[in-house]
Coordinates of C-alpha atoms and ligand atoms in Angstrom, one line a residue:
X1 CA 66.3 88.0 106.2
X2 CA 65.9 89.5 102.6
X3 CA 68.4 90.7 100.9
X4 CA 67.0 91.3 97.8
X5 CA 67.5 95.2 97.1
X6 CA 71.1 94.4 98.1
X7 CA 71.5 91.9 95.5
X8 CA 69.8 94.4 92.6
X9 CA 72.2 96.7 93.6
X10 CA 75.0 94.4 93.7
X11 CA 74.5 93.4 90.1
X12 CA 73.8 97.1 88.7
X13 CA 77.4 98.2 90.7
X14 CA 79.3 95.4 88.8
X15 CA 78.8 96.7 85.8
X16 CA 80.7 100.0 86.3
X17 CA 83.0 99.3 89.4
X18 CA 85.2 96.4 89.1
X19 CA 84.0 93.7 91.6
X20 CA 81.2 96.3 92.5
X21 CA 83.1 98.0 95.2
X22 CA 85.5 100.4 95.8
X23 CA 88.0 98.3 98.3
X24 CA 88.2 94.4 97.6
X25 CA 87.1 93.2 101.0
X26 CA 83.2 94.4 101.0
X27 CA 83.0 91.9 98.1
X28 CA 82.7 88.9 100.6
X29 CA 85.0 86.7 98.4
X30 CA 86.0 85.5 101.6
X31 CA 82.4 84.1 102.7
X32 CA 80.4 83.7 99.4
X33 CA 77.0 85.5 98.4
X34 CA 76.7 89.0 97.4
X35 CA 77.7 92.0 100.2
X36 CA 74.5 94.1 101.7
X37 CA 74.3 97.6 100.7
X38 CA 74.6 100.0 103.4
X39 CA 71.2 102.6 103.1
X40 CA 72.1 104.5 107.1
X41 CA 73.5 103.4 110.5
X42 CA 73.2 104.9 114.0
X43 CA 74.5 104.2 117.1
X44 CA 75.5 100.3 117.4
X45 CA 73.4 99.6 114.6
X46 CA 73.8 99.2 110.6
X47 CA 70.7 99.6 108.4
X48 CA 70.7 97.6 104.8
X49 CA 68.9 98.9 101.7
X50 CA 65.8 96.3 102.3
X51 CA 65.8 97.6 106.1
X52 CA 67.1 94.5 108.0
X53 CA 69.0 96.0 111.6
X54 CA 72.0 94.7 112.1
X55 CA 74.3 95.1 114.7
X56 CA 77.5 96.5 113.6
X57 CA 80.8 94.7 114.8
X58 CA 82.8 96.3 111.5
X59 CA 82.0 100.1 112.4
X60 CA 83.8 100.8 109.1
X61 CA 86.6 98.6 109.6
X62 CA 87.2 101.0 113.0
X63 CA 87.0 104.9 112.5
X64 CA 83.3 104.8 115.0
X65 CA 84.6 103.7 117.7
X66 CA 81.9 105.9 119.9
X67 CA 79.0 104.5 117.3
X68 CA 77.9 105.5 113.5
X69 CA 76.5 109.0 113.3
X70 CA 78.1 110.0 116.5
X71 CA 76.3 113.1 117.0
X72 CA 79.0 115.7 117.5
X73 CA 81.0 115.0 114.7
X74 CA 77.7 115.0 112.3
X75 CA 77.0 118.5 113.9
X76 CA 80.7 119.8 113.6
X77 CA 80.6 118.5 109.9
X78 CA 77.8 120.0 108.6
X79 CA 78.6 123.4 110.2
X80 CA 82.4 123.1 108.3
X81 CA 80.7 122.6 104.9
X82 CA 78.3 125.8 105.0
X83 CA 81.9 127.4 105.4
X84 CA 84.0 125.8 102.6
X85 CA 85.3 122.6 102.2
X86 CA 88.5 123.4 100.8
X87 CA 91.0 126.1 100.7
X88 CA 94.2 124.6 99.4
X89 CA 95.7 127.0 102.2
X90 CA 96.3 126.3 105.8
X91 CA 93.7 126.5 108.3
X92 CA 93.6 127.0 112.3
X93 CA 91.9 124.0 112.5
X94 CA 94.8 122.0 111.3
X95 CA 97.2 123.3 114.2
X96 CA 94.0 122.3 117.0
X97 CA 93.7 119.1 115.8
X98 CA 97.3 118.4 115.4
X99 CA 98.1 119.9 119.0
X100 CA 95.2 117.6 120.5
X101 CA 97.0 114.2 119.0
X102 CA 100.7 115.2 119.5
X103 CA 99.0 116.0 123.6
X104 CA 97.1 112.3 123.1
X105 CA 100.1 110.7 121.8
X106 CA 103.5 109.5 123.3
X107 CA 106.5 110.8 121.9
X108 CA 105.5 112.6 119.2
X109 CA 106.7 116.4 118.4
X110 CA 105.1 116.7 115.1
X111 CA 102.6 115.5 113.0
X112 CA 101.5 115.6 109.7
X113 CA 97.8 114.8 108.0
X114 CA 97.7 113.6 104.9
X115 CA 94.1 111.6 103.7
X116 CA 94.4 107.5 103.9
X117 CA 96.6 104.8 106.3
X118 CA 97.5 103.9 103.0
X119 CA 99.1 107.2 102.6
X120 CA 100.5 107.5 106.2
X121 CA 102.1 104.0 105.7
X122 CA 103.6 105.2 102.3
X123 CA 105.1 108.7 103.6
X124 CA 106.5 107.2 106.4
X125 CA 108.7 104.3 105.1
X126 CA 109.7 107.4 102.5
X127 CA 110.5 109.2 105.5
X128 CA 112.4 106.9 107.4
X129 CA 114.8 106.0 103.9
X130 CA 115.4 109.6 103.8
X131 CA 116.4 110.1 107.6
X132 CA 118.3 106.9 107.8
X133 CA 120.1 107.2 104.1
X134 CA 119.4 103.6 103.6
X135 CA 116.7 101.5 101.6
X136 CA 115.7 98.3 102.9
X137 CA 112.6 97.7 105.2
X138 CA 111.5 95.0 107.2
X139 CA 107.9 94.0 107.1
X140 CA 105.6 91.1 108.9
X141 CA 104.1 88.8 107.0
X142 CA 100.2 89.1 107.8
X143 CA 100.6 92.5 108.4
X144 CA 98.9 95.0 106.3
X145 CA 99.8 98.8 105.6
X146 CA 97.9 99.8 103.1
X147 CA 98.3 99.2 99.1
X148 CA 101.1 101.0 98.6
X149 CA 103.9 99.3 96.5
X150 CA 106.7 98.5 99.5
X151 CA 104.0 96.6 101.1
X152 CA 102.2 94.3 98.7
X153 CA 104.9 92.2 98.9
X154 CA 105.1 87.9 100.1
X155 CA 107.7 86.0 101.7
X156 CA 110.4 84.7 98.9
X157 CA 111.1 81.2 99.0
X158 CA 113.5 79.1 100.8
X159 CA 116.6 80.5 101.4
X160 CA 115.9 84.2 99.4
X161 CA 115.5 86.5 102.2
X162 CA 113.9 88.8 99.4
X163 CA 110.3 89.7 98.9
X164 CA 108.3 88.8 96.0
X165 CA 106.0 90.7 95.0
X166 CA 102.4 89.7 95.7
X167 CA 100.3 91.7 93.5
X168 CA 100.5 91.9 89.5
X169 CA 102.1 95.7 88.8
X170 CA 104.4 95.5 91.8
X171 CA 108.0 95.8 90.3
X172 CA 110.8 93.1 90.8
X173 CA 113.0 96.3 92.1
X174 CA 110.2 97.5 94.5
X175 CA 110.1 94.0 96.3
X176 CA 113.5 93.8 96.4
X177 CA 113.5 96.2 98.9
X178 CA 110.9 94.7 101.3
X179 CA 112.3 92.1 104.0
X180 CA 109.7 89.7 105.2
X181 CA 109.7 88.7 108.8
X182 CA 107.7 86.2 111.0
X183 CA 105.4 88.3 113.8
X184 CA 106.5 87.7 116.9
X185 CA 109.4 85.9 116.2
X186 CA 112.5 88.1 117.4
X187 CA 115.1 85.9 115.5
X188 CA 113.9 86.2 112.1
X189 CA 114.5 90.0 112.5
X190 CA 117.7 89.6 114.1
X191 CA 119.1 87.4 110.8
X192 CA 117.3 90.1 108.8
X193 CA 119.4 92.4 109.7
X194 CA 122.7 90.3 109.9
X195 CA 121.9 89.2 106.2
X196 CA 121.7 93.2 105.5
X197 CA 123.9 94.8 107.4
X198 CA 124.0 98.8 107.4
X199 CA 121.1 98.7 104.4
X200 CA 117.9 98.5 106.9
X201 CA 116.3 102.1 107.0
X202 CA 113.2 100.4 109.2
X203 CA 111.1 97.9 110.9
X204 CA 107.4 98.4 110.3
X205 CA 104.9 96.6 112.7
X206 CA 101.8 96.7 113.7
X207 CA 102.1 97.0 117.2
X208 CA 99.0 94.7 117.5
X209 CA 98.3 92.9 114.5
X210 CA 94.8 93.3 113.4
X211 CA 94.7 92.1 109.5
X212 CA 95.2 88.7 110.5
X213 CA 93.0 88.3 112.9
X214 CA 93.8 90.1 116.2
X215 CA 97.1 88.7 117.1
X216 CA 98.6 90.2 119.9
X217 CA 102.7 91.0 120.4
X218 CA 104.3 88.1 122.7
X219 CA 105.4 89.6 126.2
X220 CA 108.8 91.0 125.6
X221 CA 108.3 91.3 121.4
X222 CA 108.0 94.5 121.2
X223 CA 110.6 95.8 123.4
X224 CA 112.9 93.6 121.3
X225 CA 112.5 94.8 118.6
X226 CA 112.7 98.2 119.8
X227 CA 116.3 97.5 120.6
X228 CA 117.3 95.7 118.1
X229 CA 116.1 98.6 115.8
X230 CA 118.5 101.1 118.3
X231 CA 120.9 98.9 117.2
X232 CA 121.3 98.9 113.7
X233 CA 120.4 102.5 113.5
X234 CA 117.0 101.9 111.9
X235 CA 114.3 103.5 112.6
X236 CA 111.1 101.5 114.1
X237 CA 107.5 102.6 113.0
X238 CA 104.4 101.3 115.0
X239 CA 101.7 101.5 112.3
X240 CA 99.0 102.5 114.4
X241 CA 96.3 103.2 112.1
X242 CA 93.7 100.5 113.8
X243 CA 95.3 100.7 117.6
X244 CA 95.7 104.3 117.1
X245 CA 93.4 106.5 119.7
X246 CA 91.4 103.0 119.9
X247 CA 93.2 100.9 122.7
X248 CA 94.3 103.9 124.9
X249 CA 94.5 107.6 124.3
X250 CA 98.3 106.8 123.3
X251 CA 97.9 103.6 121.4
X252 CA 99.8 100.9 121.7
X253 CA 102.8 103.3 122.5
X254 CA 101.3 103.8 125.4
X255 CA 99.5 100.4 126.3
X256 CA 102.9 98.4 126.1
X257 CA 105.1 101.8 127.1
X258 CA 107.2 101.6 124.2
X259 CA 108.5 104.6 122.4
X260 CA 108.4 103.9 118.5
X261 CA 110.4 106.6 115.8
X262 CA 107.7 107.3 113.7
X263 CA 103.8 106.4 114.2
X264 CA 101.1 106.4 111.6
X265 CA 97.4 106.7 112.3
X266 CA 94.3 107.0 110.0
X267 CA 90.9 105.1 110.8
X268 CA 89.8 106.3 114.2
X269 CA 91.7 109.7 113.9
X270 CA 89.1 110.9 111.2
X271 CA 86.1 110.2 113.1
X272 CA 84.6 108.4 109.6
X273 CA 86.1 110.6 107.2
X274 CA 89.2 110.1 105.1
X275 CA 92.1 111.2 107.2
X276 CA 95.7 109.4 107.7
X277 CA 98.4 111.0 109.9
X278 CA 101.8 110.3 110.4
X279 CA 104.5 111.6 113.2
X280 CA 107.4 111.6 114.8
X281 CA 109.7 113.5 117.2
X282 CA 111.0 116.9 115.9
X283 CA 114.4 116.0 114.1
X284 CA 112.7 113.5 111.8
X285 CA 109.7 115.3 111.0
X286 CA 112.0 118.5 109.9
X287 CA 112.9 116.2 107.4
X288 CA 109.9 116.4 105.1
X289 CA 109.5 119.4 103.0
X290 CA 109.2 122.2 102.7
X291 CA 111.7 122.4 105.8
X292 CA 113.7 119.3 104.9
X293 CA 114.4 116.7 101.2
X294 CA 111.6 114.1 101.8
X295 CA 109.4 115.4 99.6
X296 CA 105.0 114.5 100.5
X297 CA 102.0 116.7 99.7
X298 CA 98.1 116.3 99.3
X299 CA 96.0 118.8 97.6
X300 CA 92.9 117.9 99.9
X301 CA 95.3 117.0 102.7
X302 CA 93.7 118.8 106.3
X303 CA 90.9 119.6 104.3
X304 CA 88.0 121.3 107.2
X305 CA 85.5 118.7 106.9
X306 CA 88.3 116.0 107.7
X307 CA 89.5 118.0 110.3
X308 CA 87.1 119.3 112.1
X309 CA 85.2 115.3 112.3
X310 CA 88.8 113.9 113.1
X311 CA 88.9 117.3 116.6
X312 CA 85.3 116.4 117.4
X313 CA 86.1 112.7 117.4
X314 CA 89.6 113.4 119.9
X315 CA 88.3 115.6 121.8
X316 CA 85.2 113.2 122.6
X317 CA 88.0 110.5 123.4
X318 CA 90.1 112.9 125.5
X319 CA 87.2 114.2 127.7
X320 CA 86.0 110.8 128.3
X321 CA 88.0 109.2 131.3
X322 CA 86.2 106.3 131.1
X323 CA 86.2 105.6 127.5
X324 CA 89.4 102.8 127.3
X325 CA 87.6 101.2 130.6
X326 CA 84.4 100.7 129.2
X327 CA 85.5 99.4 125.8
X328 CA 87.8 96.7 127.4
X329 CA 84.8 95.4 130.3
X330 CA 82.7 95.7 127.1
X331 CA 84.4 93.6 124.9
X332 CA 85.8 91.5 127.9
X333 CA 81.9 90.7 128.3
X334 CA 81.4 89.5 124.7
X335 CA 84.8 87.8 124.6
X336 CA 83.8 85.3 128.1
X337 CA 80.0 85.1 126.4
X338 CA 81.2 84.0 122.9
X339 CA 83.7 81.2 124.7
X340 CA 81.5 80.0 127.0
X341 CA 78.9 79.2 124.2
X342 CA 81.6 78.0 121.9
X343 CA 82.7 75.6 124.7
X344 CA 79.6 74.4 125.5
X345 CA 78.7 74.2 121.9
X346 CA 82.2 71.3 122.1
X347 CA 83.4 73.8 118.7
X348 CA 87.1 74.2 118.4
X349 CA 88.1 77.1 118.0
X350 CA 90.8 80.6 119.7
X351 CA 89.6 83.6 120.8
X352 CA 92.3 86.5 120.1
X353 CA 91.5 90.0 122.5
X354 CA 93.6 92.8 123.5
X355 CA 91.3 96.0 124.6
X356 CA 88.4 96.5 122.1
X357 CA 89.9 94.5 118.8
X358 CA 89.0 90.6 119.1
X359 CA 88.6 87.9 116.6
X360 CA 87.6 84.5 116.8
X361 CA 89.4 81.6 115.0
X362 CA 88.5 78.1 114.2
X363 CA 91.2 76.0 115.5
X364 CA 92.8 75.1 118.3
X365 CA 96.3 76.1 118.5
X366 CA 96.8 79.5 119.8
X367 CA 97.2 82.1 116.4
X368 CA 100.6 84.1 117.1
X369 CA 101.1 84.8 113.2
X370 CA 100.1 84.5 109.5
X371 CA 101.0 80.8 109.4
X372 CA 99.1 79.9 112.4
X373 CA 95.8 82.6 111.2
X374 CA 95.5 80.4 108.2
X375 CA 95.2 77.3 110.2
X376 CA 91.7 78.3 110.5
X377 CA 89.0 76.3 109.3
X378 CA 87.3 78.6 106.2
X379 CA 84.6 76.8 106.1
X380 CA 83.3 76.8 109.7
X381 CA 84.2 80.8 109.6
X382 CA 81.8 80.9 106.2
X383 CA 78.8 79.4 107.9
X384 CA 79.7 81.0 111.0
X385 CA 79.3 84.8 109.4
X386 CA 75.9 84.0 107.3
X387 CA 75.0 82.2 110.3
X388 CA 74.8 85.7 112.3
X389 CA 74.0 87.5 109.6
X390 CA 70.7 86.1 109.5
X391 CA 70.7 86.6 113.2
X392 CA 71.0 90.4 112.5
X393 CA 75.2 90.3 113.8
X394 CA 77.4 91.7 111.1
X395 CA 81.0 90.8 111.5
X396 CA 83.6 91.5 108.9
X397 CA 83.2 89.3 105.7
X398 CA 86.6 87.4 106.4
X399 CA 88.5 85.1 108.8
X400 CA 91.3 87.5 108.6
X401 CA 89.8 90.8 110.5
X402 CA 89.5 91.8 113.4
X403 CA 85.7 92.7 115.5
X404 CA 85.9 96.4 116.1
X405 CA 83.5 97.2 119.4
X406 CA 82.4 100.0 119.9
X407 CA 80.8 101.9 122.8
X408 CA 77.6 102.6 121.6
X409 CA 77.1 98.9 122.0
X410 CA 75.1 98.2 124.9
X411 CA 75.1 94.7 127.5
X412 CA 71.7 93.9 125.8
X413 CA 73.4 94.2 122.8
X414 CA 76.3 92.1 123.6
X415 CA 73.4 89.2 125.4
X416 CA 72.0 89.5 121.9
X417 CA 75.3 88.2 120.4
X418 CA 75.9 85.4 122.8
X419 CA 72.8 84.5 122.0
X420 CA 73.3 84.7 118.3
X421 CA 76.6 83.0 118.1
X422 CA 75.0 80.4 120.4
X423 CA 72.4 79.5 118.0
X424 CA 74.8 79.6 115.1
X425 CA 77.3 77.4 117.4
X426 CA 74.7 74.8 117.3
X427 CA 74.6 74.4 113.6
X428 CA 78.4 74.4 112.5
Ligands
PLP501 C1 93.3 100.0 107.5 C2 94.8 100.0 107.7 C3 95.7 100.6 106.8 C4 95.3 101.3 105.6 O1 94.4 102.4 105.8 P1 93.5 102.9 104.6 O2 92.9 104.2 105.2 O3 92.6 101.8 104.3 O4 94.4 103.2 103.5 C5 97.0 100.6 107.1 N1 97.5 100.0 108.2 C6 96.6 99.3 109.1 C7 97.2 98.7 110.3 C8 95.3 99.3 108.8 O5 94.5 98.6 109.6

């Protein structure tokens, strides 16, 4: 494969965006060599600026689940944009689209849009310290929630039960507010909130992790941690933005029957545009202004073209009975493929699943949390990424993220893989 218009372009874009892209991870620091540049995508498939078809197991990090250029949210969104594409002034589009998800969604009354997870992550910790009266949050380490300040936070050493921050720019005082827990490990939380007593406003989690791999919640995790939230009186928040609307109508709410006090969405709820959401039942939602003190606001928030791509996008889901079937015997397929070949290949390695997020890791004890994702052997996962890139299979540029499948993937498609990772198998 060439890649050469990629690399022109590459080297132009460094010069006036820092790193010559506009979020960190497209870079591929994580692999080596220079990212391709995307020129269209369709369907299943991705379509670089020197022409090489690839098939797509990124789908933007998640938002096409149904496949790039899905037709009815390109057809909703250029009809909104002949109209307006901003009003600054509500909209009945905004009250559709919020009626479908709180209908979709568990447990919700209320929801609000705003334009990033990043955001959603943000307004909801805000949220939850103004409901609660308290400051503190617990976080997991390997669990991302955008890059808002509360969350760009690392374990503190030794005995601190403190954060530290983890980028430059990230105050001492922010961090100090941001408790680091283990995934999956109940009694880390539980001496979290013994070491703080009355000063946790919330536990934020994603309900399957999916930024460290796909690393799914032990039997029994969640629901303990639901209860232990009830009883300290904080508030627990499933950040849902990747298992939102992706691994059942209802998320992971719904998949594991566990009812979470706040729930944040973005990705998949925009249908490819920028749109984040957050919501809750009725008595904490009042508690945002303009009805209640928690102050949050977004000029382009709800804006029609967001809206009307994140409706077409639910309402596809929602009509389609099928759809959570087919994406789990789908990525069941791949998942059996990729570990047979892998086996018979004699390459060590885990294979993470639940519904369509799945990851592969190169190691052999199970991965369960941050400490056990970074087992992983770099290097195979390196040459295992430009292996199937040159075998036209685009997977995410980093050990640490999840495969997003999608349904516009067909079993030809999926052969095609096993085939690829077979070949690539042969030369790690
Ligand atoms: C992607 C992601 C975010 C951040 O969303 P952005 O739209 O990139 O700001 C937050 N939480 C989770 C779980 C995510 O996967």
């Amino acid at each position: 494969m060439i890649y050469q218009r990629s690399s022109q372009l590459f080297a132009e874009a460094e010069k006036v965006i820092p790193g010559g892209v506009n979020s960190p991870v497209r870079a591929f620091k994580g692999v080596g060599g220079t990212p391709l540049f995307a020129k269209s995508a369709k369907g299943a498939y991705l379509y670089d600026e020197d022409d090489n078809r690839l098939i797509d197991y990124i789908n933007s990090w998640g938002p096409m689940i149904l496949g790039h250029a899905y037709q009815p949210v390109v057809d909703a969104v250029i009809e909104k944009a002949k109209k307006g594409t901003s009003f600054g002034m509500p909209t009945e589009l905004e009250t559709k689209i919020a009626e479908m998800a709180i209908a979709m969604v568990p447990n919700i009354d209320k929801i609000r849009f705003v334009n990033s997870g990043t955001e959603a992550c943000m307004s909801a910790i805000r949220l939850a310290r103004g409901f609660t009266n308290k400051d503190k949050i617990i976080k997991f380490s390997g669990c991302y929630h955008g890059h808002s300040d509360s969350f760009l936070i690392a374990a503190g050493s030794g005995l601190s039960t403190f954060g530290v921050p983890n980028s430059p720019g990230v105050t001492q005082g922010t961090a100090k507010d941001t408790l680091l827990a283990q995934y999956n490990d109940i009694d880390n939380v539980k001496a979290l909130f013994e070491a703080n007593p009355n000063e946790i406003a919330a536990v934020i989690i994603e309900p399957v992790a999916g930024n460290m791999g796909c690393v799914p919640p032990k039997e029994g995790f969640l629901q303990a941690l639901r209860e232990v939230c009830s009883n300290h009186n904080a508030l627990l928040i499933f950040d849902e933005v990747m298992t939102g609307f992706r691994l059942a109508k209802g998320g992971a709410q719904e998949l594991y029957n566990i009812n979470a006090d706040i729930v944040c969405f973005g990705k998949v709820i925009g249908g490819g545009l920028p749109v984040g959401a957050f919501a809750a039942r009725e008595e904490i939602m009042n508690f945002l202004a303009p009805l209640g003190p928690v102050y949050q606001a977004g000029t382009l928030s709800g804006n029609p073209l967001a809206m009307v791509a994140g409706y077409a996008m639910l309402q596809a889901l929602n009509a389609d009975l099928e759809i959570y079937d087919r994406l789990e015997a789908k990525t069941a397929y791949l998942h059996k493929g990729i570990d047979e070949v892998l086996k018979a290949n004699d390459i060590v390695f885990t294979i993470n699943r639940v519904g369509s997020m799945i990851s592969v890791h190169f190691d052999a004890v199970p991965v369960v949390d941050f400490q056990t994702a970074k087992n992983g052997d770099n290097e195979t996962f390196k040459k295992f990424f430009h292996g199937l890139l040159q075998e036209g299979v685009y997977i995410a540029p980093s050990a640490y993220e999840t495969w997003f499948i999608t349904d516009a993937l067909t079993y030809e498609d999926l052969d095609f893989t096993i085939k690829a990772v077979d070949k690539v198998a042969k030369s790690l």
